[in-house]
Coordinates of N, CA and C in Angstrom, one line a residue:
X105 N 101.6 221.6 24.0 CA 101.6 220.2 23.5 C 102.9 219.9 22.7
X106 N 103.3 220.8 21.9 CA 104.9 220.5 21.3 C 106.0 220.5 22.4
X107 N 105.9 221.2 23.4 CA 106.9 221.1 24.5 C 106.7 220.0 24.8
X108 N 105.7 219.6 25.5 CA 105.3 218.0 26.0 C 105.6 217.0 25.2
X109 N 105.6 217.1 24.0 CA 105.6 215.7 23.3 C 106.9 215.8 22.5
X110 N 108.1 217.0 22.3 CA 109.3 216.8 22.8 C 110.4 216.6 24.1
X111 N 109.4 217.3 25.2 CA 110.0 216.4 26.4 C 109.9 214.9 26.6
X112 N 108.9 214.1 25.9 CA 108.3 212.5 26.4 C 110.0 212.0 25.4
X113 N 109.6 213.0 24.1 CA 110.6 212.3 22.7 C 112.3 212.3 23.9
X114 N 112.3 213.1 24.3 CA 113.9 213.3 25.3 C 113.7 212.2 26.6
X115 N 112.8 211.9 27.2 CA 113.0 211.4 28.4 C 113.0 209.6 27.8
X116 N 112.0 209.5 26.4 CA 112.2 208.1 25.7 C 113.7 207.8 25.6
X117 N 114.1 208.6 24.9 CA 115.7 208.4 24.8 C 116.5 208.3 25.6
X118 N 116.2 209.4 26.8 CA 116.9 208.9 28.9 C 116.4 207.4 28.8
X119 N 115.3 206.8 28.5 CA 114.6 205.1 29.5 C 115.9 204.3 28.4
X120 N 116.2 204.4 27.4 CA 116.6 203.9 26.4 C 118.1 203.5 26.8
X121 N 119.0 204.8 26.9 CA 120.3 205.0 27.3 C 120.2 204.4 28.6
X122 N 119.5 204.3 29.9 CA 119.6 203.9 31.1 C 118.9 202.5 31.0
X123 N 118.5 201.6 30.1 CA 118.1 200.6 30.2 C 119.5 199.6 30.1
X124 N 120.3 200.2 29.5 CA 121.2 199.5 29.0 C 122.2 199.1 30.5
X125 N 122.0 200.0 31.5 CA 122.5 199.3 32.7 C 121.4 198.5 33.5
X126 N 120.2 198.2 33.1 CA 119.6 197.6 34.1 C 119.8 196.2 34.0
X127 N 119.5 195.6 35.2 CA 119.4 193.6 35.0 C 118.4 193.5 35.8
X128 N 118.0 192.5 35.1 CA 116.6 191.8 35.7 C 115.7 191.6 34.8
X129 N 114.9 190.6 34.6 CA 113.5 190.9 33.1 C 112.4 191.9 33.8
X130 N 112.6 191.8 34.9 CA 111.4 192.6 35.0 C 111.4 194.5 35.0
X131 N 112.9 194.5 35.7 CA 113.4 196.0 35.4 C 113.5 196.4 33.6
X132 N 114.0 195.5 32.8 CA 113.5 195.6 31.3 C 112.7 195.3 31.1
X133 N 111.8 194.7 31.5 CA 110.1 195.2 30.7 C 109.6 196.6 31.4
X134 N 110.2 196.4 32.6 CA 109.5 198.4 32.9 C 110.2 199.1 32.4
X135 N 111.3 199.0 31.8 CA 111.9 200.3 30.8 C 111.5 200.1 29.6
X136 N 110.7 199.3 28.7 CA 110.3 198.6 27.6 C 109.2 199.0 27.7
X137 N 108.1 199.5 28.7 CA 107.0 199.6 28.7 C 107.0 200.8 28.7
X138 N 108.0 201.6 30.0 CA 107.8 203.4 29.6 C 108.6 203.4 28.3
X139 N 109.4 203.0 27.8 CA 109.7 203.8 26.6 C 108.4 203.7 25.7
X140 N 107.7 202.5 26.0 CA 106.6 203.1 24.4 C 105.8 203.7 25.1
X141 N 104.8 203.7 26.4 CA 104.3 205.0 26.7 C 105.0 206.4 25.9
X142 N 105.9 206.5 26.9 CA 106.8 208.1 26.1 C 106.7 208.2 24.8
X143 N 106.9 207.7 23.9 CA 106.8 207.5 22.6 C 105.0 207.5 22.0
X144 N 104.6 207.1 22.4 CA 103.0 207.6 22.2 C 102.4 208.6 22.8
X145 N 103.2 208.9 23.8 CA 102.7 210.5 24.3 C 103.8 211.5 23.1
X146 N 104.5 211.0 22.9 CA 105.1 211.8 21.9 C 104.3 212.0 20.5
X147 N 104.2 211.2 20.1 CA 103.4 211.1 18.9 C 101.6 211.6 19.2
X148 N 101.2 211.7 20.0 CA 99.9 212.1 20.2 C 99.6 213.5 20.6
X149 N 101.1 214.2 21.6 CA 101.0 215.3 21.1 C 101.2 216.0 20.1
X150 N 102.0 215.8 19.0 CA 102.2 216.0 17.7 C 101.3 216.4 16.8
X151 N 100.7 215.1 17.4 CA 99.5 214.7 16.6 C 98.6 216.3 16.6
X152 N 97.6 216.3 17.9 CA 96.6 217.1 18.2 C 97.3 218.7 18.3
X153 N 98.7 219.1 18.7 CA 99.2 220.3 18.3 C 99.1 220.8 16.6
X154 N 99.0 219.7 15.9 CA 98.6 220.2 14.4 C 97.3 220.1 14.1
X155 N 96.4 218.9 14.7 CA 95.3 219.8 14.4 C 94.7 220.9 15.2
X156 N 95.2 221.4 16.5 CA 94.9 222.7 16.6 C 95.4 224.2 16.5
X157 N 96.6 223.9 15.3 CA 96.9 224.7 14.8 C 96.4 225.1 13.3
X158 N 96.0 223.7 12.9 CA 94.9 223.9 11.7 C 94.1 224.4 12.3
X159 N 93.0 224.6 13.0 CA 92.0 224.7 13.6 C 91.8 226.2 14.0
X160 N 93.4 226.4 14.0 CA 93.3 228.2 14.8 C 93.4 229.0 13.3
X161 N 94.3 228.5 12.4 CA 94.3 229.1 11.3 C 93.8 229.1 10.5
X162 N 93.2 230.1 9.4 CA 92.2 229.7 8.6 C 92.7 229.5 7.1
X163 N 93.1 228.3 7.2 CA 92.7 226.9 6.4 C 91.5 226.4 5.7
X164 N 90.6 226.6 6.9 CA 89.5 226.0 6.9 C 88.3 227.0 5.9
X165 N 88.5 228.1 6.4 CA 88.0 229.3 5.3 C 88.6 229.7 3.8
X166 N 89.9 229.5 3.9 CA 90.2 229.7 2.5 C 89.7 227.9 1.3
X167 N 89.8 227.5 2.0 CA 89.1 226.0 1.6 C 87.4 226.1 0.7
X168 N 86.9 226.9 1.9 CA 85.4 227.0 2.0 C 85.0 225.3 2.7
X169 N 85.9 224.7 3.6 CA 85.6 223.7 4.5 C 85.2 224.0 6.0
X170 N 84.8 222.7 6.1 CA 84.4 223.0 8.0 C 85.6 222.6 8.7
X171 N 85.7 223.1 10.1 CA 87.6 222.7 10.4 C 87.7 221.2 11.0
X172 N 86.4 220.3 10.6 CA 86.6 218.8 11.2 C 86.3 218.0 9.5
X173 N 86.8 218.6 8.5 CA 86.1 217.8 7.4 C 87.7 217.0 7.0
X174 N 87.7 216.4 6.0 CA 88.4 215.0 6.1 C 89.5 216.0 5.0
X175 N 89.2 216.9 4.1 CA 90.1 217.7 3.4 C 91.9 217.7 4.7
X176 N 90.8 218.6 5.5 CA 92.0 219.5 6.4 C 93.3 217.8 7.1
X177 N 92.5 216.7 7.3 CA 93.2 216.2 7.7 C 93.9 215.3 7.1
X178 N 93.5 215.3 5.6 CA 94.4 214.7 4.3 C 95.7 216.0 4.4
X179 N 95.6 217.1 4.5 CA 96.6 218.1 4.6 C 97.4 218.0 5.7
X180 N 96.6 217.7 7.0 CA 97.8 217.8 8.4 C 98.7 216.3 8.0
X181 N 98.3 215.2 7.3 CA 98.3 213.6 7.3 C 100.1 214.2 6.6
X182 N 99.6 214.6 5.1 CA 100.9 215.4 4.1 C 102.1 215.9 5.2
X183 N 101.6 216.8 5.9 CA 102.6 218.1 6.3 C 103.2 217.2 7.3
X184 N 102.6 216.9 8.3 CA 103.4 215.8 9.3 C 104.4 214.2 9.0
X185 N 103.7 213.7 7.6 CA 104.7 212.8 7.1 C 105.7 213.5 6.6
X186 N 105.7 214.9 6.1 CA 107.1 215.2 5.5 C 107.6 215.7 6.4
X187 N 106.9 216.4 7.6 CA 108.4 216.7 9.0 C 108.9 215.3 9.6
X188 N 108.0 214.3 9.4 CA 108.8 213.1 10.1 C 109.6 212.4 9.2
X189 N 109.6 212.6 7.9 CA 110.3 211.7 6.8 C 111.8 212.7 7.2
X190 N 111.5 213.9 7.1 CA 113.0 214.6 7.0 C 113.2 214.3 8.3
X191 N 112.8 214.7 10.0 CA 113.7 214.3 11.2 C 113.8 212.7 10.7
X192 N 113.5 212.4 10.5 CA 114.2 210.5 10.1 C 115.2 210.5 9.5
X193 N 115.7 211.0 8.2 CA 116.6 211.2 7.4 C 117.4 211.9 8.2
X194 N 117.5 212.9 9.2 CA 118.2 213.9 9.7 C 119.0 213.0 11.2
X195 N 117.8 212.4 11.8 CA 118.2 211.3 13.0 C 119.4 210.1 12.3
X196 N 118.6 209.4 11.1 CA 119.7 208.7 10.4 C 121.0 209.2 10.1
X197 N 121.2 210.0 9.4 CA 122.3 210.1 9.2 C 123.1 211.3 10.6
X198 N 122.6 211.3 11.5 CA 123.3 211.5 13.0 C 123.7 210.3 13.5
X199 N 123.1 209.1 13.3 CA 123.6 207.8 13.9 C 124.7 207.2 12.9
X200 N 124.6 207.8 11.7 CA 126.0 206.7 11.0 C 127.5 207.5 11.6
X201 N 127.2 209.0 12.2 CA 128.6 209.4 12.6 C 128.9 208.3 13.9
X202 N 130.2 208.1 14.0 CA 131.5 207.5 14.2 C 131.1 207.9 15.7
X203 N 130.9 209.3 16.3 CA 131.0 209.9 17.6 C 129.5 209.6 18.6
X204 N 128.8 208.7 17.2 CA 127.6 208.1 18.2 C 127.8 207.2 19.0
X205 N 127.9 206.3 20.0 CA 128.0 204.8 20.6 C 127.2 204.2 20.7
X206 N 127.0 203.2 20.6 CA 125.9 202.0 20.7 C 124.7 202.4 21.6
X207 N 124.7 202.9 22.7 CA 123.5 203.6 23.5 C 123.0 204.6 22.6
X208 N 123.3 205.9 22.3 CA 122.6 206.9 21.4 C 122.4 206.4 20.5
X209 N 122.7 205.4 19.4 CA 122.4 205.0 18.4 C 120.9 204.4 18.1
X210 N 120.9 203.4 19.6 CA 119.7 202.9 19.9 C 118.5 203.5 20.3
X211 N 119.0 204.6 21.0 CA 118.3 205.8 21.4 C 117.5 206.8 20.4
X212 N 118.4 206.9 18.9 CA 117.9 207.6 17.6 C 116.9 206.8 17.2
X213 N 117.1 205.4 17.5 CA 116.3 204.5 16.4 C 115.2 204.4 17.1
X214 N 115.0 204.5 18.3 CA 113.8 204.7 19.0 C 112.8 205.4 18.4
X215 N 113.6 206.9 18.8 CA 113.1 208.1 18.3 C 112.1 207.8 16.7
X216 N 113.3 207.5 15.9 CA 112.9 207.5 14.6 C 111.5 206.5 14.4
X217 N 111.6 205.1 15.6 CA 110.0 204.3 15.7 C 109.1 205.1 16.3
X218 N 109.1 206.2 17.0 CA 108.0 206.5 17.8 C 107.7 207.6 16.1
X219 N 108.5 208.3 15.4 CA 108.2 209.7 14.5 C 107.1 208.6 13.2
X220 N 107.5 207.2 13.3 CA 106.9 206.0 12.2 C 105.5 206.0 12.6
X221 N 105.6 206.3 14.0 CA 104.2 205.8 14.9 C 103.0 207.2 14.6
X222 N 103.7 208.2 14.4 CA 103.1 209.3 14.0 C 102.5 209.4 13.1
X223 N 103.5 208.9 11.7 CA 102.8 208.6 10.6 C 101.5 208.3 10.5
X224 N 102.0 206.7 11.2 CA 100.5 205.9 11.4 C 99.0 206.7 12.1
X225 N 99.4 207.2 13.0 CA 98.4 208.1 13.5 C 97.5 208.7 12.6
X226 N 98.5 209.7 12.2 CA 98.1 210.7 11.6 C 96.9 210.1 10.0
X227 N 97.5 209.0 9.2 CA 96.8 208.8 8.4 C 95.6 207.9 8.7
X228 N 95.6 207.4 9.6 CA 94.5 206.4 10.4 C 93.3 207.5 10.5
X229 N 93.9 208.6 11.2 CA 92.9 209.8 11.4 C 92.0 210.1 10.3
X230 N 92.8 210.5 9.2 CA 92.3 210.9 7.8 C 91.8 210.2 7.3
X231 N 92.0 208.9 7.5 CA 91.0 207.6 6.7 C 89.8 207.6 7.5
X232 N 90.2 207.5 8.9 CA 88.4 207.5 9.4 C 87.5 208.7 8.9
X233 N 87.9 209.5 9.0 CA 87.4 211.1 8.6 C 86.7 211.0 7.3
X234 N 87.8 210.1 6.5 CA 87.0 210.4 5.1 C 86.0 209.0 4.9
X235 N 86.1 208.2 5.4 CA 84.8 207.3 5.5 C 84.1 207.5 5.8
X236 N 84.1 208.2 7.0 CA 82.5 209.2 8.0 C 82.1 209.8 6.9
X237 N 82.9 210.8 5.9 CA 82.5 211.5 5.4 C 81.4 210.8 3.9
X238 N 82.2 209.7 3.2 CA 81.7 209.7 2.3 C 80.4 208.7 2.8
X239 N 80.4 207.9 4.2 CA 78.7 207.4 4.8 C 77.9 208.5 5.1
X240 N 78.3 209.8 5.2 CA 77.0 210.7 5.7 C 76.6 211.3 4.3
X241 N 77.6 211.5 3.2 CA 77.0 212.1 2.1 C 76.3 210.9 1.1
X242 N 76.5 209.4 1.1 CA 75.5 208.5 0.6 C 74.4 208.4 1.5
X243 N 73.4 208.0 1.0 CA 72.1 207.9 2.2 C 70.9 207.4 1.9
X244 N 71.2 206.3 0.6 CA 71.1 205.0 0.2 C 71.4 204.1 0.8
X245 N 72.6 203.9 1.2 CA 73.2 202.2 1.7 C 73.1 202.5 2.9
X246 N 72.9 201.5 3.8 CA 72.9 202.0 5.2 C 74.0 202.0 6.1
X247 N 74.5 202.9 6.8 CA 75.6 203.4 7.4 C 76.7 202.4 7.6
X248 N 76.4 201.3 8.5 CA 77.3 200.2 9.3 C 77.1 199.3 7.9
X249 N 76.4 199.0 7.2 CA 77.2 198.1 5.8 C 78.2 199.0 4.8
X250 N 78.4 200.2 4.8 CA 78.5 201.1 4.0 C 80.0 200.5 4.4
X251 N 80.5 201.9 6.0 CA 81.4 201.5 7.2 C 81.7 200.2 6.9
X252 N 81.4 199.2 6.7 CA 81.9 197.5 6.7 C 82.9 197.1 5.0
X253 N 82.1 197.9 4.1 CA 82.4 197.6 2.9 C 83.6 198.3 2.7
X254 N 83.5 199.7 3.1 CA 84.3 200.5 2.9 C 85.8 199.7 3.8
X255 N 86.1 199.2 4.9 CA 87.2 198.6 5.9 C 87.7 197.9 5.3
X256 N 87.0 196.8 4.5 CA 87.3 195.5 3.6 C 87.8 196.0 2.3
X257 N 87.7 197.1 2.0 CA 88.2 197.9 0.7 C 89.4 198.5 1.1
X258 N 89.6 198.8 2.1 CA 91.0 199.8 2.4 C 92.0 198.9 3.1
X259 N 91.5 197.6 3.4 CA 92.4 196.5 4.3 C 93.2 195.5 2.9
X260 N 91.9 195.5 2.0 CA 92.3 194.7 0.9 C 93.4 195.4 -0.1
X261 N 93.5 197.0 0.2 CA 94.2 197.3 -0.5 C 95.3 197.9 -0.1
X262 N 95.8 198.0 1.4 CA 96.6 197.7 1.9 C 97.5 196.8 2.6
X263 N 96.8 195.8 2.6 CA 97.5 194.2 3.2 C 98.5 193.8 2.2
X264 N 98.3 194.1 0.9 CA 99.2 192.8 0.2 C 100.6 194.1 0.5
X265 N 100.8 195.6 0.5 CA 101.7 196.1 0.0 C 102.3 195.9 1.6
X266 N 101.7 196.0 2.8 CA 102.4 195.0 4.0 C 103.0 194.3 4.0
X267 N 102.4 192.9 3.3 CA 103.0 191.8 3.4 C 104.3 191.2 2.7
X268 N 104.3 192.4 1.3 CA 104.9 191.9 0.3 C 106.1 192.8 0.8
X269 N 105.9 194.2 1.6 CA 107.4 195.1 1.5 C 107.5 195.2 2.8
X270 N 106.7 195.6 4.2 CA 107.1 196.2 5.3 C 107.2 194.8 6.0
X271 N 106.4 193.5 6.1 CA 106.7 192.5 6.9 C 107.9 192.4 6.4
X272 N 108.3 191.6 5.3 CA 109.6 191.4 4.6 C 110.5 191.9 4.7
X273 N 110.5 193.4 5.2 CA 111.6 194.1 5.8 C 111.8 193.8 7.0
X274 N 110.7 193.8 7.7 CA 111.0 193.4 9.1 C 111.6 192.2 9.8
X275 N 111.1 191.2 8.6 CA 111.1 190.2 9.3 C 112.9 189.8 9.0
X276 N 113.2 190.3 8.1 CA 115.3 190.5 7.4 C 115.8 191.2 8.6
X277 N 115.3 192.5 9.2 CA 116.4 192.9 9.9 C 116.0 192.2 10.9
X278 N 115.2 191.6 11.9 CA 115.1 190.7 12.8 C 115.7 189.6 13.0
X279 N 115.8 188.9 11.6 CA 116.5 187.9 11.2 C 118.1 188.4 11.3
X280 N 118.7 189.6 11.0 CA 119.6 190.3 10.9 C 120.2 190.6 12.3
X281 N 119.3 190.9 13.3 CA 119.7 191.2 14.5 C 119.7 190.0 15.2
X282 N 119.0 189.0 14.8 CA 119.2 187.5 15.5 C 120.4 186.9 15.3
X283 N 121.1 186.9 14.1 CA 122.4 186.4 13.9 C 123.4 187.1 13.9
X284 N 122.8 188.6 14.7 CA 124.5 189.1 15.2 C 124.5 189.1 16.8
X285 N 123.3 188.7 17.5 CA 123.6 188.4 18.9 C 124.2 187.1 18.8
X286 N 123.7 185.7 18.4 CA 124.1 184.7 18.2 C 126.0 184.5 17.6
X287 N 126.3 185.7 16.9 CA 127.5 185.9 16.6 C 128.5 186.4 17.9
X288 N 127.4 187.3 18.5 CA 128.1 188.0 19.7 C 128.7 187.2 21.1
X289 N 127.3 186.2 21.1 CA 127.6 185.2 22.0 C 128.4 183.9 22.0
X290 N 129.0 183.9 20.5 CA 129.7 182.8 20.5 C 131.1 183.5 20.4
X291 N 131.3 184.4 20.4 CA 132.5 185.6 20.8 C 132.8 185.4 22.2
X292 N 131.7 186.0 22.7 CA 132.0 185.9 23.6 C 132.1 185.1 24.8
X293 N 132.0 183.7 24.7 CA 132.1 182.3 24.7 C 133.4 181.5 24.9
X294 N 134.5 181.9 25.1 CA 135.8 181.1 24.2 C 135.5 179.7 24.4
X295 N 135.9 178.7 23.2 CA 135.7 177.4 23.0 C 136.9 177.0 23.1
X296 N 136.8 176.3 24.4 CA 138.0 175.2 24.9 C 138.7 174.6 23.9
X297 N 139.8 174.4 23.8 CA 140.8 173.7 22.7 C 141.0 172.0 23.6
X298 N 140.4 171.1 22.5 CA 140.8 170.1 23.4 C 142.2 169.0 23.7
X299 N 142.3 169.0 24.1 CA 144.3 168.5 23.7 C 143.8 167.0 22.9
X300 N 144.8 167.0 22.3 CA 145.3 165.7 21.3 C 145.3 164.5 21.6
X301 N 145.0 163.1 21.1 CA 144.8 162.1 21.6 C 145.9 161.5 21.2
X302 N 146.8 161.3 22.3 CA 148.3 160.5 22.0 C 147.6 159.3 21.7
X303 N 148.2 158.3 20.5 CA 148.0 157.6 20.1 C 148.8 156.4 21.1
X304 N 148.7 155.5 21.3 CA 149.7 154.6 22.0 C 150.5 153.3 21.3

């Protein structure tokens, strides 16, 4: 599974670099569409190669846990955000050298969205896990109101730090990348000079 979901991470970065010669909208949405395939087969083997390497090692016994309890995958959620925080940091500062060109550049940043996409995975996992967990050990409230309350608690308390830091981000460099195409194309444009209006 790590071979496989470093070959998807390599062949994303081939669709990436070879998109850049294609024309047509429809030849770029099929290279727009395998690259995030590739990129989710990347991140999903990642994913399930750590939990079955938690799974083979005993983790789970020195714990005194079971190898599906929500502990082990608060621990894989940890260990896999800090291998992807550092390949980010490590991918980044590969792309500010000079010897990168605008294809591999785009190609890193790829990379570095699908290793974001991992993140998400991975803690998505851990959150379901520990909800299951904390509905099967109440057994007062009934399951699916429990499950409902609990969603509206973990949305409510992640939405505002969305809206206030990661939309906000997103929506700047977008804005950022809007007004350097716009810049690009009026470059590349030249604006006729119009001759002078002899007076008579």
């Amino acid at each position: 599974l790590i071979v496989l979901g470093y070959f998807s991470a390599a062949m994303c970065a081939v669709v990436v670099v070879a998109s850049s010669w294609l024309k047509g909208p429809r030849a770029l949405q099929a290279a727009k569409m395998t690259q995030i395939t590739l990129a989710m087969i990347h991140c999903w083997c990642l994913y399930f190669s750590g939990v079955w390497m938690m799974a083979a090692s005993d983790m789970a016994e020195i714990l005194d846990v079971y190898e599906d309890s929500a502990l082990l995958k608060v621990i894989l959620a940890c260990l896999l955000t800090v291998y992807a925080f550092v390949l980010i940091f490590a991918l980044e500062k590969l792309a500010s050298f000079d010897c990168t060109g605008p294809k591999v550049d785009n190609a890193i940043v790829t990379i570095m969205g699908s290793l974001g996409i991992l993140i998400g995975f991975t803690w998505e996992q851990s959150f379901e896990r520990s909800v299951s967990t904390v509905v099967q050990a109440s057994g007062d409230v009934p399951a699916p109101l429990l499950k409902g309350g609990m969603a509206i608690f973990l949305v409510a308390m992640v939405l505002p730090a969305w809206r206030m830091f990661i939309m906000k981000h997103t929506m700047e460099e977008h804005h950022k990348e809007q007004q350097g195409a716009y810049e690009h194309d009026d470059e590349a444009v030249p604006v006729k000079e119009t001759e002078p209006v002899q007076e008579k």
